[in-house]
GROMACS .gro file of C-alpha atoms in nm:
model
  335
    1UNK     CA    1   0.000   0.000   0.000
    2UNK     CA    2   0.124   0.349  -0.083
    3UNK     CA    3   0.232   0.540   0.226
    4UNK     CA    4   0.227   0.912   0.307
    5UNK     CA    5   0.420   1.059   0.599
    6UNK     CA    6   0.532   1.402   0.712
    7UNK     CA    7   0.861   1.465   0.893
    8UNK     CA    8   0.961   1.780   1.081
    9UNK     CA    9   1.304   1.937   1.031
   10UNK     CA   10   1.387   2.057   1.384
   11UNK     CA   11   1.645   2.310   1.263
   12UNK     CA   12   1.423   2.488   1.012
   13UNK     CA   13   1.082   2.400   1.157
   14UNK     CA   14   0.968   2.291   0.813
   15UNK     CA   15   0.780   1.977   0.716
   16UNK     CA   16   0.872   1.740   0.432
   17UNK     CA   17   0.600   1.522   0.282
   18UNK     CA   18   0.709   1.171   0.184
   19UNK     CA   19   0.467   0.990  -0.045
   20UNK     CA   20   0.551   0.662  -0.214
   21UNK     CA   21   0.265   0.712  -0.460
   22UNK     CA   22   0.457   1.008  -0.608
   23UNK     CA   23   0.709   0.758  -0.747
   24UNK     CA   24   0.449   0.688  -1.017
   25UNK     CA   25   0.403   1.056  -1.101
   26UNK     CA   26   0.543   1.181  -1.435
   27UNK     CA   27   0.874   1.331  -1.308
   28UNK     CA   28   0.993   0.985  -1.210
   29UNK     CA   29   0.906   0.826  -1.543
   30UNK     CA   30   1.235   0.936  -1.694
   31UNK     CA   31   1.317   0.844  -2.052
   32UNK     CA   32   1.656   0.715  -2.166
   33UNK     CA   33   1.915   0.977  -2.249
   34UNK     CA   34   1.898   1.055  -2.617
   35UNK     CA   35   1.559   0.889  -2.663
   36UNK     CA   36   1.299   1.099  -2.847
   37UNK     CA   37   1.044   1.273  -2.631
   38UNK     CA   38   0.720   1.074  -2.626
   39UNK     CA   39   0.411   1.229  -2.775
   40UNK     CA   40   0.215   1.385  -2.494
   41UNK     CA   41  -0.106   1.207  -2.408
   42UNK     CA   42  -0.388   1.403  -2.249
   43UNK     CA   43  -0.593   1.188  -2.007
   44UNK     CA   44  -0.827   1.474  -1.917
   45UNK     CA   45  -1.009   1.534  -2.245
   46UNK     CA   46  -1.372   1.424  -2.290
   47UNK     CA   47  -1.395   1.055  -2.370
   48UNK     CA   48  -1.105   0.967  -2.139
   49UNK     CA   49  -1.298   1.003  -1.814
   50UNK     CA   50  -1.241   0.637  -1.724
   51UNK     CA   51  -0.866   0.703  -1.700
   52UNK     CA   52  -0.910   0.951  -1.416
   53UNK     CA   53  -1.060   0.867  -1.075
   54UNK     CA   54  -1.431   0.923  -1.026
   55UNK     CA   55  -1.551   1.282  -1.038
   56UNK     CA   56  -1.596   1.451  -0.701
   57UNK     CA   57  -1.752   1.757  -0.863
   58UNK     CA   58  -1.870   1.837  -1.212
   59UNK     CA   59  -2.032   2.139  -1.373
   60UNK     CA   60  -2.283   2.091  -1.511
   61UNK     CA   61  -2.370   1.792  -1.294
   62UNK     CA   62  -2.521   1.604  -1.589
   63UNK     CA   63  -2.434   1.590  -1.957
   64UNK     CA   64  -2.111   1.721  -2.111
   65UNK     CA   65  -1.891   1.874  -1.840
   66UNK     CA   66  -1.712   2.208  -1.848
   67UNK     CA   67  -1.526   2.179  -1.514
   68UNK     CA   68  -1.448   1.848  -1.345
   69UNK     CA   69  -1.274   1.768  -1.014
   70UNK     CA   70  -1.114   1.429  -0.948
   71UNK     CA   71  -0.883   1.290  -0.677
   72UNK     CA   72  -0.514   1.306  -0.766
   73UNK     CA   73  -0.403   0.959  -0.875
   74UNK     CA   74  -0.063   1.013  -0.709
   75UNK     CA   75  -0.160   1.212  -0.400
   76UNK     CA   76   0.101   1.368  -0.177
   77UNK     CA   77  -0.148   1.348   0.111
   78UNK     CA   78  -0.432   1.114   0.206
   79UNK     CA   79  -0.748   1.149   0.413
   80UNK     CA   80  -0.667   0.830   0.605
   81UNK     CA   81  -0.438   0.851   0.906
   82UNK     CA   82  -0.365   1.028   1.231
   83UNK     CA   83  -0.262   1.397   1.213
   84UNK     CA   84  -0.111   1.400   1.564
   85UNK     CA   85   0.265   1.417   1.605
   86UNK     CA   86   0.452   1.103   1.705
   87UNK     CA   87   0.811   1.084   1.833
   88UNK     CA   88   1.062   0.905   1.612
   89UNK     CA   89   1.368   0.898   1.833
   90UNK     CA   90   1.488   1.258   1.847
   91UNK     CA   91   1.258   1.357   1.559
   92UNK     CA   92   0.884   1.415   1.511
   93UNK     CA   93   0.665   1.271   1.240
   94UNK     CA   94   0.297   1.244   1.157
   95UNK     CA   95   0.088   1.061   0.901
   96UNK     CA   96   0.056   1.253   0.575
   97UNK     CA   97  -0.306   1.346   0.640
   98UNK     CA   98  -0.471   1.579   0.392
   99UNK     CA   99  -0.643   1.587   0.056
  100UNK     CA  100  -0.513   1.630  -0.297
  101UNK     CA  101  -0.759   1.701  -0.579
  102UNK     CA  102  -0.724   1.796  -0.945
  103UNK     CA  103  -0.948   2.062  -1.098
  104UNK     CA  104  -0.981   2.000  -1.473
  105UNK     CA  105  -1.055   2.355  -1.579
  106UNK     CA  106  -1.187   2.293  -1.930
  107UNK     CA  107  -1.268   1.997  -2.155
  108UNK     CA  108  -1.069   2.152  -2.439
  109UNK     CA  109  -0.698   2.221  -2.498
  110UNK     CA  110  -0.707   2.596  -2.427
  111UNK     CA  111  -0.515   2.754  -2.138
  112UNK     CA  112  -0.706   2.922  -1.857
  113UNK     CA  113  -0.659   3.273  -1.997
  114UNK     CA  114  -0.816   3.170  -2.330
  115UNK     CA  115  -1.147   3.079  -2.166
  116UNK     CA  116  -1.432   3.329  -2.148
  117UNK     CA  117  -1.503   3.504  -1.818
  118UNK     CA  118  -1.798   3.278  -1.737
  119UNK     CA  119  -1.585   2.964  -1.781
  120UNK     CA  120  -1.306   3.108  -1.562
  121UNK     CA  121  -1.574   3.196  -1.308
  122UNK     CA  122  -1.685   2.831  -1.308
  123UNK     CA  123  -1.328   2.728  -1.221
  124UNK     CA  124  -1.324   2.975  -0.930
  125UNK     CA  125  -1.659   2.837  -0.810
  126UNK     CA  126  -1.515   2.483  -0.824
  127UNK     CA  127  -1.222   2.596  -0.606
  128UNK     CA  128  -1.468   2.743  -0.353
  129UNK     CA  129  -1.712   2.450  -0.350
  130UNK     CA  130  -1.442   2.187  -0.304
  131UNK     CA  131  -1.264   2.389  -0.036
  132UNK     CA  132  -1.587   2.426   0.162
  133UNK     CA  133  -1.651   2.052   0.135
  134UNK     CA  134  -1.303   1.960   0.260
  135UNK     CA  135  -1.343   2.200   0.553
  136UNK     CA  136  -1.612   1.968   0.688
  137UNK     CA  137  -1.327   1.739   0.797
  138UNK     CA  138  -1.221   1.895   1.128
  139UNK     CA  139  -0.866   1.762   1.091
  140UNK     CA  140  -0.793   1.988   0.794
  141UNK     CA  141  -0.635   2.321   0.885
  142UNK     CA  142  -0.483   2.483   0.575
  143UNK     CA  143  -0.599   2.494   0.213
  144UNK     CA  144  -0.417   2.598  -0.103
  145UNK     CA  145  -0.495   2.622  -0.473
  146UNK     CA  146  -0.184   2.564  -0.685
  147UNK     CA  147  -0.149   2.573  -1.061
  148UNK     CA  148   0.174   2.471  -1.236
  149UNK     CA  149   0.198   2.559  -1.605
  150UNK     CA  150   0.480   2.432  -1.828
  151UNK     CA  151   0.734   2.153  -1.779
  152UNK     CA  152   0.985   2.381  -1.607
  153UNK     CA  153   0.716   2.458  -1.350
  154UNK     CA  154   0.653   2.088  -1.292
  155UNK     CA  155   0.356   2.029  -1.522
  156UNK     CA  156   0.373   1.713  -1.731
  157UNK     CA  157   0.020   1.701  -1.872
  158UNK     CA  158  -0.088   1.916  -2.168
  159UNK     CA  159  -0.413   2.034  -2.010
  160UNK     CA  160  -0.531   2.333  -1.810
  161UNK     CA  161  -0.538   2.207  -1.450
  162UNK     CA  162  -0.517   2.337  -1.097
  163UNK     CA  163  -0.491   2.146  -0.772
  164UNK     CA  164  -0.653   2.183  -0.433
  165UNK     CA  165  -0.438   2.073  -0.141
  166UNK     CA  166  -0.561   2.047   0.218
  167UNK     CA  167  -0.324   1.989   0.508
  168UNK     CA  168  -0.373   1.892   0.871
  169UNK     CA  169  -0.101   2.141   0.968
  170UNK     CA  170  -0.040   2.511   0.910
  171UNK     CA  171   0.281   2.513   0.701
  172UNK     CA  172   0.563   2.753   0.792
  173UNK     CA  173   0.518   2.996   0.502
  174UNK     CA  174   0.151   3.053   0.585
  175UNK     CA  175   0.225   3.062   0.958
  176UNK     CA  176   0.483   3.335   0.903
  177UNK     CA  177   0.235   3.542   0.700
  178UNK     CA  178  -0.024   3.501   0.975
  179UNK     CA  179   0.222   3.613   1.241
  180UNK     CA  180   0.339   3.917   1.044
  181UNK     CA  181  -0.019   4.016   0.963
  182UNK     CA  182  -0.119   3.989   1.328
  183UNK     CA  183   0.186   4.186   1.448
  184UNK     CA  184   0.120   4.464   1.196
  185UNK     CA  185  -0.246   4.484   1.299
  186UNK     CA  186  -0.156   4.502   1.667
  187UNK     CA  187   0.070   4.800   1.596
  188UNK     CA  188  -0.132   4.981   1.327
  189UNK     CA  189  -0.490   4.860   1.383
  190UNK     CA  190  -0.530   4.793   1.012
  191UNK     CA  191  -0.448   4.513   0.767
  192UNK     CA  192  -0.104   4.503   0.606
  193UNK     CA  193  -0.274   4.375   0.288
  194UNK     CA  194  -0.488   4.689   0.276
  195UNK     CA  195  -0.182   4.913   0.310
  196UNK     CA  196   0.009   4.722   0.041
  197UNK     CA  197  -0.258   4.730  -0.230
  198UNK     CA  198  -0.345   5.094  -0.160
  199UNK     CA  199   0.022   5.190  -0.186
  200UNK     CA  200   0.050   5.006  -0.519
  201UNK     CA  201  -0.260   5.181  -0.655
  202UNK     CA  202  -0.140   5.518  -0.523
  203UNK     CA  203   0.208   5.500  -0.677
  204UNK     CA  204   0.095   5.300  -0.985
  205UNK     CA  205   0.459   5.226  -1.076
  206UNK     CA  206   0.417   4.853  -1.006
  207UNK     CA  207   0.044   4.832  -1.075
  208UNK     CA  208  -0.044   4.614  -1.373
  209UNK     CA  209  -0.425   4.606  -1.360
  210UNK     CA  210  -0.717   4.680  -1.130
  211UNK     CA  211  -1.094   4.656  -1.136
  212UNK     CA  212  -1.356   4.727  -0.872
  213UNK     CA  213  -1.271   4.415  -0.674
  214UNK     CA  214  -0.901   4.344  -0.723
  215UNK     CA  215  -0.559   4.502  -0.762
  216UNK     CA  216  -0.284   4.325  -0.958
  217UNK     CA  217   0.077   4.437  -0.921
  218UNK     CA  218   0.440   4.328  -0.933
  219UNK     CA  219   0.545   4.308  -0.565
  220UNK     CA  220   0.799   4.561  -0.438
  221UNK     CA  221   1.045   4.282  -0.349
  222UNK     CA  222   0.952   4.043  -0.631
  223UNK     CA  223   1.122   3.706  -0.593
  224UNK     CA  224   1.129   3.629  -0.965
  225UNK     CA  225   1.114   3.842  -1.280
  226UNK     CA  226   0.753   3.936  -1.356
  227UNK     CA  227   0.611   3.802  -1.030
  228UNK     CA  228   0.249   3.910  -0.985
  229UNK     CA  229   0.020   3.942  -0.685
  230UNK     CA  230  -0.360   3.964  -0.688
  231UNK     CA  231  -0.518   4.119  -0.378
  232UNK     CA  232  -0.891   4.153  -0.313
  233UNK     CA  233  -0.982   4.510  -0.221
  234UNK     CA  234  -1.243   4.395   0.030
  235UNK     CA  235  -1.115   4.265   0.363
  236UNK     CA  236  -1.180   3.891   0.367
  237UNK     CA  237  -0.954   3.636   0.535
  238UNK     CA  238  -1.115   3.332   0.375
  239UNK     CA  239  -1.124   3.260   0.002
  240UNK     CA  240  -1.453   3.074   0.048
  241UNK     CA  241  -1.595   3.411   0.155
  242UNK     CA  242  -1.562   3.546  -0.200
  243UNK     CA  243  -1.891   3.705  -0.305
  244UNK     CA  244  -2.096   3.635  -0.616
  245UNK     CA  245  -2.003   3.982  -0.739
  246UNK     CA  246  -1.630   3.923  -0.684
  247UNK     CA  247  -1.615   3.596  -0.881
  248UNK     CA  248  -1.645   3.761  -1.228
  249UNK     CA  249  -1.411   4.039  -1.107
  250UNK     CA  250  -1.147   3.780  -1.013
  251UNK     CA  251  -1.206   3.601  -1.343
  252UNK     CA  252  -1.142   3.932  -1.522
  253UNK     CA  253  -0.823   3.996  -1.323
  254UNK     CA  254  -0.689   3.644  -1.387
  255UNK     CA  255  -0.771   3.649  -1.757
  256UNK     CA  256  -0.613   3.993  -1.806
  257UNK     CA  257  -0.285   3.933  -1.626
  258UNK     CA  258  -0.233   3.580  -1.756
  259UNK     CA  259  -0.286   3.706  -2.112
  260UNK     CA  260  -0.041   3.988  -2.049
  261UNK     CA  261   0.212   3.745  -1.904
  262UNK     CA  262   0.169   3.514  -2.203
  263UNK     CA  263   0.213   3.805  -2.444
  264UNK     CA  264   0.513   3.950  -2.263
  265UNK     CA  265   0.710   3.626  -2.216
  266UNK     CA  266   0.574   3.398  -2.489
  267UNK     CA  267   0.360   3.183  -2.255
  268UNK     CA  268   0.619   3.121  -1.983
  269UNK     CA  269   0.603   2.841  -1.729
  270UNK     CA  270   0.466   2.965  -1.399
  271UNK     CA  271   0.334   2.874  -1.056
  272UNK     CA  272   0.002   3.018  -0.940
  273UNK     CA  273  -0.069   2.991  -0.568
  274UNK     CA  274  -0.384   3.091  -0.380
  275UNK     CA  275  -0.342   3.126  -0.003
  276UNK     CA  276  -0.631   3.157   0.240
  277UNK     CA  277  -0.671   3.173   0.617
  278UNK     CA  278  -0.660   2.844   0.808
  279UNK     CA  279  -0.959   2.704   0.989
  280UNK     CA  280  -0.999   2.841   1.340
  281UNK     CA  281  -0.945   2.635   1.653
  282UNK     CA  282  -1.042   2.669   2.016
  283UNK     CA  283  -0.735   2.891   2.068
  284UNK     CA  284  -0.939   3.202   2.000
  285UNK     CA  285  -0.687   3.421   2.178
  286UNK     CA  286  -0.427   3.332   1.916
  287UNK     CA  287  -0.646   3.418   1.614
  288UNK     CA  288  -0.872   3.685   1.760
  289UNK     CA  289  -0.780   3.943   1.492
  290UNK     CA  290  -0.741   3.709   1.195
  291UNK     CA  291  -1.066   3.821   1.034
  292UNK     CA  292  -0.935   4.179   1.029
  293UNK     CA  293  -0.560   4.135   0.975
  294UNK     CA  294  -0.518   3.855   0.716
  295UNK     CA  295  -0.651   3.850   0.360
  296UNK     CA  296  -0.666   3.569   0.106
  297UNK     CA  297  -0.455   3.639  -0.204
  298UNK     CA  298  -0.300   3.495  -0.518
  299UNK     CA  299   0.068   3.492  -0.617
  300UNK     CA  300   0.197   3.412  -0.968
  301UNK     CA  301   0.566   3.329  -1.006
  302UNK     CA  302   0.706   3.272  -1.356
  303UNK     CA  303   0.946   2.975  -1.349
  304UNK     CA  304   1.211   3.129  -1.572
  305UNK     CA  305   1.513   3.000  -1.382
  306UNK     CA  306   1.592   2.704  -1.159
  307UNK     CA  307   1.642   2.790  -0.794
  308UNK     CA  308   2.008   2.844  -0.713
  309UNK     CA  309   2.206   2.700  -0.423
  310UNK     CA  310   2.240   3.053  -0.286
  311UNK     CA  311   1.863   3.091  -0.272
  312UNK     CA  312   1.817   2.753  -0.107
  313UNK     CA  313   2.091   2.825   0.148
  314UNK     CA  314   1.989   3.178   0.241
  315UNK     CA  315   1.617   3.202   0.166
  316UNK     CA  316   1.704   3.519  -0.028
  317UNK     CA  317   1.589   3.535  -0.388
  318UNK     CA  318   1.789   3.687  -0.675
  319UNK     CA  319   1.599   3.879  -0.943
  320UNK     CA  320   1.740   4.048  -1.254
  321UNK     CA  321   1.426   4.252  -1.337
  322UNK     CA  322   1.302   4.533  -1.114
  323UNK     CA  323   0.924   4.515  -1.051
  324UNK     CA  324   0.875   4.869  -1.183
  325UNK     CA  325   1.029   4.763  -1.515
  326UNK     CA  326   0.822   4.444  -1.531
  327UNK     CA  327   0.496   4.624  -1.451
  328UNK     CA  328   0.558   4.897  -1.709
  329UNK     CA  329   0.625   4.632  -1.973
  330UNK     CA  330   0.314   4.431  -1.880
  331UNK     CA  331   0.091   4.739  -1.889
  332UNK     CA  332   0.193   4.796  -2.253
  333UNK     CA  333   0.105   4.443  -2.365
  334UNK     CA  334  -0.207   4.470  -2.586
  335UNK     CA  335  -0.498   4.235  -2.528
   0.00000   0.00000   0.00000
């Protein structure tokens, strides 16, 4: 039986997920050196439904589907298991408890940005619906939407997909954001996310696009060339709290900036990551300002270069393109 386990690095306070099922995922199916690249097969097109696990969600629910959600066939995490920490000599480990689902964003071959706003809105609704359903499991604490586009970004299937990952822990990157947001709110009595997006709109030097609901900009300390951030203008800690009015506004923001990114860099590989607040626990004193200080958001990082040893060692990113330059270039890209 495939096994999933999480192990804590006591020096960095980071978790590593070990999953034997990932051995069967595409990166490990290496071809011989010099052998021709195999023709890419798409298991997610209509007519191939039997190749993917059963659908957890489909829109529409009957007839030809437009958006379909299935379990990941090589999940990093599984719903079975015990999320509590267990000692392993000096170290700590826990079962790899969580969920790993694949959102098939369209039946056709088009990328997300080529879909119409209604179709992109249906993808956003699928993210929300599935996240709310997984939250019914009280063990799940943190939820992420991730989308990897292009082989250099880790995608090995020629189809427009995103993934929903639920974890029984709050991972360090999210925990650090929560702590910084809380500390800022305690000092300033306002959300750091509010101050950031208003500063970007005010200066406009790094602003790429905005509509009534969202601001899109190249972050001041961008980690990669042409990194983008999408912030909702309304204070809302939880992505599942997105309103019916905000869904088409987010669809518009995503379509616009992804088309600009494709036009500017000839459809580069990228990572898209949606972060949202964790579920609350009985420790209300610890999260008593979360509704006011944290805000769900999206980050898009083009995967133009492999991470260097310097970046791994220091946690400091190197970037050859200033965000002001990237934003000015993106604003000029015609749609």
